[in-house]
Coordinates of C-alpha atoms in Angstrom, one line a residue:
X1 CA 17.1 -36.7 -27.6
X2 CA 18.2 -32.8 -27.6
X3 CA 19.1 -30.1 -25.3
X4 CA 16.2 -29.1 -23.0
X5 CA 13.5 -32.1 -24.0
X6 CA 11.1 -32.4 -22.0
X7 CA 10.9 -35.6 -19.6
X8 CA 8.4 -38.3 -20.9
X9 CA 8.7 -37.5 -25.0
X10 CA 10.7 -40.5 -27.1
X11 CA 12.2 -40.5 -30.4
X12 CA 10.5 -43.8 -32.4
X13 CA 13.2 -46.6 -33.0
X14 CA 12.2 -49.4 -34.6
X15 CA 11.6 -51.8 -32.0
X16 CA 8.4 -49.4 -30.9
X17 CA 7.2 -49.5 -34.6
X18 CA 4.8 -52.1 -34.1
X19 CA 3.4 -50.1 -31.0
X20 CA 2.9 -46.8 -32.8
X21 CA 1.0 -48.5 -35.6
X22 CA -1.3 -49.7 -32.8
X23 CA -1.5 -46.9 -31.6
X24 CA -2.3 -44.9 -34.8
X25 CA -4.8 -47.2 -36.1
X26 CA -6.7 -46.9 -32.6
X27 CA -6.8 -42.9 -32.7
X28 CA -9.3 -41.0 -34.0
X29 CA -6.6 -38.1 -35.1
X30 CA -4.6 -40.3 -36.7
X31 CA -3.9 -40.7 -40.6
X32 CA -2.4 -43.1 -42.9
X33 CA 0.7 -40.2 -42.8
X34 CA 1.2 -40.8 -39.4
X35 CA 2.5 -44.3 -39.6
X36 CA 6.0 -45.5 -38.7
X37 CA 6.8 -46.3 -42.1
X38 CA 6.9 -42.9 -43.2
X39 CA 10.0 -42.2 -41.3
X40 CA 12.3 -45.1 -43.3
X41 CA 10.8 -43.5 -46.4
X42 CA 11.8 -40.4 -45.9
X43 CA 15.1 -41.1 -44.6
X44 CA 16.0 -43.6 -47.3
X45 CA 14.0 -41.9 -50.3
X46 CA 15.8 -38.1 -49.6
X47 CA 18.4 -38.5 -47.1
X48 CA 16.5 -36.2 -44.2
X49 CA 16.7 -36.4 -40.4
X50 CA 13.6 -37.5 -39.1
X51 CA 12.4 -36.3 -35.6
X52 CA 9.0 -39.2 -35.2
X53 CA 8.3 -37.7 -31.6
X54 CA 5.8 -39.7 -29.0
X55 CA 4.5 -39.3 -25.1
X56 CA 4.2 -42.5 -23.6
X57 CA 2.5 -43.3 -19.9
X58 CA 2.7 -46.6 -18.2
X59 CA 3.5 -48.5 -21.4
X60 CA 0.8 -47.5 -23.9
X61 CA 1.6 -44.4 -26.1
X62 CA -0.8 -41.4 -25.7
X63 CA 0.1 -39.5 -29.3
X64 CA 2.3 -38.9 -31.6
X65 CA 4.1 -36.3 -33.8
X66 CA 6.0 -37.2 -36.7
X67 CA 8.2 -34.6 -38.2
X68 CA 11.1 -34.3 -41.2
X69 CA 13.8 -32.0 -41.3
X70 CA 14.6 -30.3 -44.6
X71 CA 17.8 -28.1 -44.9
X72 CA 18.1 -27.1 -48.8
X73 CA 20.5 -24.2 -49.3
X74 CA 17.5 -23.2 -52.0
X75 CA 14.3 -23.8 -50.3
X76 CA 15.8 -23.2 -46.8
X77 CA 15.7 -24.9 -43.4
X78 CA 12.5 -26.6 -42.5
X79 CA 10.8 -28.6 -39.3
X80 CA 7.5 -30.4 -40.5
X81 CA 4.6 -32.7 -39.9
X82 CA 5.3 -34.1 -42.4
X83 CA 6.9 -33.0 -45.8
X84 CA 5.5 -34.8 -48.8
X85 CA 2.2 -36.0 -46.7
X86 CA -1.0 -33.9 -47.2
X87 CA -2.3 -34.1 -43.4
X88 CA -0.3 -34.3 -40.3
X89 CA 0.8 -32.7 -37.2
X90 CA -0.3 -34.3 -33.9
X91 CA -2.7 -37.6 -33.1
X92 CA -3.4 -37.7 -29.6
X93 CA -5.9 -39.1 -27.4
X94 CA -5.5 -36.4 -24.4
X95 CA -4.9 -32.8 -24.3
X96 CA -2.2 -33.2 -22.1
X97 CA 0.0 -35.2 -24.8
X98 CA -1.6 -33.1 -27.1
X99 CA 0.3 -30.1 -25.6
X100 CA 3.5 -31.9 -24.7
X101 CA 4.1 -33.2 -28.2
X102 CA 3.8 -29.3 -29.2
X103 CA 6.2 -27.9 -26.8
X104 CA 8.5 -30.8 -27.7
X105 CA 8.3 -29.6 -31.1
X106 CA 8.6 -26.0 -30.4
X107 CA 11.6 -26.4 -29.1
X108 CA 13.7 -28.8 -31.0
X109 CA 12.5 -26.2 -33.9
X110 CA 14.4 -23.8 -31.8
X111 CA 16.9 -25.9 -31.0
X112 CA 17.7 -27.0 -34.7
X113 CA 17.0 -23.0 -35.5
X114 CA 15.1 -23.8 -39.0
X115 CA 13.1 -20.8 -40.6
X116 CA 10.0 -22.4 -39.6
X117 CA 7.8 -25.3 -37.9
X118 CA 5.2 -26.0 -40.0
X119 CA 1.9 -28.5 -38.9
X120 CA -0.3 -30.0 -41.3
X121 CA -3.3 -30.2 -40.2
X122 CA -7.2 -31.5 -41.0
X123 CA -8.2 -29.0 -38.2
X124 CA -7.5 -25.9 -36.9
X125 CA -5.0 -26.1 -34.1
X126 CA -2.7 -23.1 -33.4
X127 CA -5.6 -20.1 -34.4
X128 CA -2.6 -17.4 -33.6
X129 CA -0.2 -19.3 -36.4
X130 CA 0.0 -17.8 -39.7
X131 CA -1.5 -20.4 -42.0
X132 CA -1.6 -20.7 -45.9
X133 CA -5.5 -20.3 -47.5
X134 CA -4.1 -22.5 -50.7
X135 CA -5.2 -26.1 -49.9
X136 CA -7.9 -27.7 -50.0
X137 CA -8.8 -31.9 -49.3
X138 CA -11.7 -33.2 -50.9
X139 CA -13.3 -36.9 -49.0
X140 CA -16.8 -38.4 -49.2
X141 CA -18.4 -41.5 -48.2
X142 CA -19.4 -44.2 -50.7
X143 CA -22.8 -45.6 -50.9
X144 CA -22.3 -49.3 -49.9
X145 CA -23.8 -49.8 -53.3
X146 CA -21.5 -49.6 -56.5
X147 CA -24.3 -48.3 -58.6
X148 CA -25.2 -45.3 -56.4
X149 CA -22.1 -44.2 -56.3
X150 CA -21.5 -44.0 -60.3
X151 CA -25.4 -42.3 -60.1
X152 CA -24.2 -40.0 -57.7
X153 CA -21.1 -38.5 -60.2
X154 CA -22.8 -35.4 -61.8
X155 CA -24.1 -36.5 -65.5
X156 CA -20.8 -34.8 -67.1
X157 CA -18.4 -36.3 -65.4
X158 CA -20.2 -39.7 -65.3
X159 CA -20.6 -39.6 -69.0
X160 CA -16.7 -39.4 -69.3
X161 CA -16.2 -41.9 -67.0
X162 CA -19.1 -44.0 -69.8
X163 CA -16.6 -42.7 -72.2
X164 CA -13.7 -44.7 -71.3
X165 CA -15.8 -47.7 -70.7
X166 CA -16.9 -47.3 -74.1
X167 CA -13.3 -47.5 -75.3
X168 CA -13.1 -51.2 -73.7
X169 CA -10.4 -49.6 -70.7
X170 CA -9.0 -52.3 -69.0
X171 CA -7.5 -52.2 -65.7
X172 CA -5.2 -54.7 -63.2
X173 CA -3.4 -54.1 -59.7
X174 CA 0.4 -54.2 -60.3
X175 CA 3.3 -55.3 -58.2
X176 CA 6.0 -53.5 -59.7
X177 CA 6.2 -49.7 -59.9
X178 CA 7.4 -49.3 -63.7
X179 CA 4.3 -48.8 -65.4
X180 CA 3.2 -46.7 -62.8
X181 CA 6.2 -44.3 -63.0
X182 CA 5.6 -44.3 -66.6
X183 CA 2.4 -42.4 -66.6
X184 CA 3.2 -40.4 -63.8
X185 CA 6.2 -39.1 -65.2
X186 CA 4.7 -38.4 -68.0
X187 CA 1.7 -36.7 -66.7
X188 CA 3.8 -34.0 -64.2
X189 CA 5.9 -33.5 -66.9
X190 CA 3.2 -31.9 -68.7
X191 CA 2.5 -29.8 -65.9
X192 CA 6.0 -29.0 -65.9
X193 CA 6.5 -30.4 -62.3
X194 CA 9.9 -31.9 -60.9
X195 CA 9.2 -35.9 -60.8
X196 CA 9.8 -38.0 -57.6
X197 CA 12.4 -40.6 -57.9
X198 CA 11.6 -44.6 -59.3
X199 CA 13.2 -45.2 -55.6
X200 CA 10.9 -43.2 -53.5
X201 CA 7.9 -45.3 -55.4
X202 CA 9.8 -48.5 -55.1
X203 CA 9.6 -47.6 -51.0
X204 CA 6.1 -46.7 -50.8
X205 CA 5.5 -50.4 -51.9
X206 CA 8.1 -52.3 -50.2
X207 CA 7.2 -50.3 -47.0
X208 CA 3.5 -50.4 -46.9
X209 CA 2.9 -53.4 -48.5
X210 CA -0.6 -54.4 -49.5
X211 CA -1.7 -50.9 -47.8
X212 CA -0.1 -49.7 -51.3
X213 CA -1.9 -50.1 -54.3
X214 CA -0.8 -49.4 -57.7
X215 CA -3.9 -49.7 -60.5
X216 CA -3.1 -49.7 -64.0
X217 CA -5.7 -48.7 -66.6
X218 CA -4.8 -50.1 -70.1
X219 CA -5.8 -50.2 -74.0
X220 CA -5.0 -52.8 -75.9
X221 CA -2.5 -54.0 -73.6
X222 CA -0.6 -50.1 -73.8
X223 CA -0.2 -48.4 -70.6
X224 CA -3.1 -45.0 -70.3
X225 CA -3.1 -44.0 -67.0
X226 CA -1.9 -44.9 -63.5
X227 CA -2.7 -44.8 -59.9
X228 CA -0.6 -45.1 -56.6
X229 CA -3.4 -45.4 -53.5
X230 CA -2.8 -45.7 -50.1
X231 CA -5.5 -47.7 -47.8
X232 CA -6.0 -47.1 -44.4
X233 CA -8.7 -47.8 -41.8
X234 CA -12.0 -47.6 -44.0
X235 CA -10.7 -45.5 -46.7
X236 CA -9.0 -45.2 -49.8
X237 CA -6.9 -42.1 -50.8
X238 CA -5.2 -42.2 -54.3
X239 CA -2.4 -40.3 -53.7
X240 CA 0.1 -40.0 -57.0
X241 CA -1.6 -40.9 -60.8
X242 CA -1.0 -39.3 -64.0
X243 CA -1.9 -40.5 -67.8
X244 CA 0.3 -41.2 -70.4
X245 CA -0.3 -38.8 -73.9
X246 CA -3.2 -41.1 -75.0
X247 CA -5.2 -40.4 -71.6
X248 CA -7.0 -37.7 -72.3
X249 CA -8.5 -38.9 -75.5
X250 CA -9.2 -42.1 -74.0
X251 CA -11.0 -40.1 -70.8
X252 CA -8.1 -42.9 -68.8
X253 CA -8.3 -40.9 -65.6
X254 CA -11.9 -40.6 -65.4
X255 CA -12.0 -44.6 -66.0
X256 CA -8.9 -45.0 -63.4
X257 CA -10.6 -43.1 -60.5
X258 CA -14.4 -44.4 -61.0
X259 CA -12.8 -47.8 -61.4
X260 CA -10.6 -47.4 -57.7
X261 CA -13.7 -46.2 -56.4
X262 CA -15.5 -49.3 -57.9
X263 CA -13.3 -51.7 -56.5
X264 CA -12.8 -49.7 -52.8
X265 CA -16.6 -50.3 -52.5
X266 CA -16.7 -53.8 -53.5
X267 CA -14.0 -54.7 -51.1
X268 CA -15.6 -52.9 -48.0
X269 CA -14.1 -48.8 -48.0
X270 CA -16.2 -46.2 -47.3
X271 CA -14.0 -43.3 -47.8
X272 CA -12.9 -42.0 -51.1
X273 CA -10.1 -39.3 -50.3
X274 CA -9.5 -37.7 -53.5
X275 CA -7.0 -35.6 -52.0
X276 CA -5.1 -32.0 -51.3
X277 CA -5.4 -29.7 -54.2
X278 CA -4.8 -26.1 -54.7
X279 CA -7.5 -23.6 -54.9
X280 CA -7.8 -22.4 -58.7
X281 CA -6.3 -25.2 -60.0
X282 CA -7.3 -28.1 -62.8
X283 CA -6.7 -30.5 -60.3
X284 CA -9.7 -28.5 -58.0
X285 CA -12.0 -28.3 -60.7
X286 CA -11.6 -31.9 -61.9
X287 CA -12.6 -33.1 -58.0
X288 CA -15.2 -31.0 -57.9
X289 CA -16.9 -32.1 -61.5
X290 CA -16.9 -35.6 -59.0
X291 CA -18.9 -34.0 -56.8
X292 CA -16.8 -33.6 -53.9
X293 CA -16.7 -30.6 -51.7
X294 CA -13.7 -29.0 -50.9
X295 CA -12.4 -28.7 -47.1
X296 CA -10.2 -26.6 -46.0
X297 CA -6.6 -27.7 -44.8
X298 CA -4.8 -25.9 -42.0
X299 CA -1.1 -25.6 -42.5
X300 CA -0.1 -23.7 -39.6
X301 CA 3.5 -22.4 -38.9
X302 CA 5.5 -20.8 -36.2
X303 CA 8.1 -18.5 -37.9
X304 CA 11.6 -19.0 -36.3
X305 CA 14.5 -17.2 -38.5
X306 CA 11.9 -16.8 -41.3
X307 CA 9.7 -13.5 -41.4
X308 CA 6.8 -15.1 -44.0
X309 CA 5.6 -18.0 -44.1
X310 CA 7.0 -20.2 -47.5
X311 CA 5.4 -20.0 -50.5
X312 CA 7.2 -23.1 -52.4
X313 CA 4.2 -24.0 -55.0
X314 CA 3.5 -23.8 -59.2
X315 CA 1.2 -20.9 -58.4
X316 CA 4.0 -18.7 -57.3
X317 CA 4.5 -16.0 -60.4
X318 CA 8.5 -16.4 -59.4
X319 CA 8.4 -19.8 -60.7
X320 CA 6.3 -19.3 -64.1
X321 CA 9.6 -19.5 -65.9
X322 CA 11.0 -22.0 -64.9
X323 CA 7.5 -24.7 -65.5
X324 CA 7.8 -23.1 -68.7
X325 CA 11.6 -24.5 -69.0
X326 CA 10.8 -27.8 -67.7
X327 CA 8.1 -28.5 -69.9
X328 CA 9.7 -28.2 -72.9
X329 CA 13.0 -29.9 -71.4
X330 CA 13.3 -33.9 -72.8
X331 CA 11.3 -36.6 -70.7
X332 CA 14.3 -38.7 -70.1
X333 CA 16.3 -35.3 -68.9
X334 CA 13.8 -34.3 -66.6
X335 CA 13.5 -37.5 -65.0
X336 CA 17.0 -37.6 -64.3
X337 CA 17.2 -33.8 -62.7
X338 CA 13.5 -33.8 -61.3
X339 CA 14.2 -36.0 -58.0
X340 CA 17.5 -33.8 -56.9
X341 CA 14.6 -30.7 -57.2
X342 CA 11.4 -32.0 -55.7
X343 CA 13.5 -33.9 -52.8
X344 CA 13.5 -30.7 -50.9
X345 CA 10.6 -29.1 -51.6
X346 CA 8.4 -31.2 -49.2

């Protein structure tokens, strides 16, 4: 494994896949970024070492901790659980494993010597850790009914969502990630965001299957707006959506998520997971006009050659320029350069 693990802790290879999807599925702690797949995506989407760390006893695995390393001579040298997923850290059914996986961690982040180890956590877990006050998730429970849950958007935001349906929105699950990309692409573009790569989508739906959905809202048979959700035990968390130009006048993303959470309910989900955003942000405001709450997320890190904790996000004035740049830099351009960016950001 490295230098100085500790006796009992595994790295996954793919023949335990099946078990640690068993195992996630079972625990309580666990998340839809804590499955296996995550670690070929990662790997074959960016080109990182993966560390997927578990404590196994008598055969059955006791918890897990999946973590990414990230070198960038830009963004710097990075342990975490787990870049580009909102929640991670460790799922574990005992303390003991709980603590083992940690001190496992601990010291393969000293071992590798990266600037920092960073968790990603639902809950607070190291309370001595610094730990960024930035992100926020927002989840609810669904009424088993469809038409308590449209009653239950406040009357603003469910007249928007009327609004679309008014301009005869259509919508239908796609296979293929093109149409998708297209209004995503489009959408952080705007926001003068780096874009992921049509590969790293492409692997989200190979790898995960049916537990990846992509819902496309159209008019008159032209793409509006887009969707990318991920389904996992009784929830569904749409995790990467944007609208092309017409969106906004079309109110496409208020159809799109009233019409995932429409069809969640019907098939049997009773989690909506609307996802991380950042305090201050439109994205923030928008969940909340839903009538989610926001919760707090604890991303907790344990400094090792770094002396502050990393502040890699649009809301840092350093980086004001260059959104500004991007914005204004050609679609196609920024499609091309965005993925080489964003790949080690995390």
């Amino acid at each position: 494994m490295f230098p100085g693990a500790l006796s009992g802790i595994s790295v996954l290879s793919p023949d335990k896949f099946q078990a640690w999807d068993e195992f996630i599925m079972a625990c309580p702690e666990a998340t839809f970024f804590h499955r296996a797949g995550w670690k070929q995506v990662i790997e074959q989407a960016f080109g990182h070492k993966t560390w997927f760390l578990y404590i196994e006893e008598g055969g059955c695995i006791q918890g897990v901790l999946p973590l990414a390393e990230i070198d960038s001579w830009l963004f710097g040298h990075s342990l975490s659980a787990l870049p580009f997923c909102v929640y991670g850290g460790i799922a574990a059914i005992s303390d003991s494993a709980r603590t083992r996986l940690d001190q496992a961690a601990q010291m393969l982040a000293t071992y590798l010597k990266v600037d920092y180890l960073e968790y990603r956590h639902l809950h607070p877990f190291h309370h001595d850790w610094p730990t960024k006050d930035l992100y926020v998730t927002f989840r609810k429970t669904m009424d088993p009914d469809v038409e308590q849950n449209m009653l239950a958007i406040p009357r603003k935001q469910r007249a928007m969502v009327r609004k679309g349906m008014k301009y005869e929105l259509q919508s239908y699950l796609d296979q293929d990630t093109d149409h998708f990309f297209r209004a995503y692409s489009a959408s952080v573009h705007r926001l003068g965001t780096p874009v992921f790569s049509r590969k790293y989508f492409r692997l989200l739906k190979s790898v995960f299957a049916e537990d990846c959905e992509l819902l496309i809202i159209t008019k008159d048979e032209n793409v509006v707006s887009a969707v990318m959700s991920f389904y996992f035990r009784d929830e569904v968390l749409p995790y990467y959506g944007g609208g092309t130009d017409a969106a906004r006048d079309l109110a496409g993303n208020d159809f799109m998520y009233w019409e995932l959470m429409r069809r969640a309910c019907e098939r049997g989900y009773r989690v909506f997971d609307f996802g991380r955003s950042k305090r201050g942000t439109g994205s923030y405001s928008f969940k909340k006009n839903w009538g989610f709450e926001p919760q707090p997320l604890f991303y907790e890190y344990q400094l090792h050659q770094a002396k502050t904790i990393p502040e890699h996000n649009p809301l840092n004035p350093k980086y004001q320029l260059f959104i500004k740049a991007w914005q204004k830099m050609p679609l196609a351009l920024a499609n091309m350069l965005g993925p080489h960016i964003v790949k080690n950001l995390g």
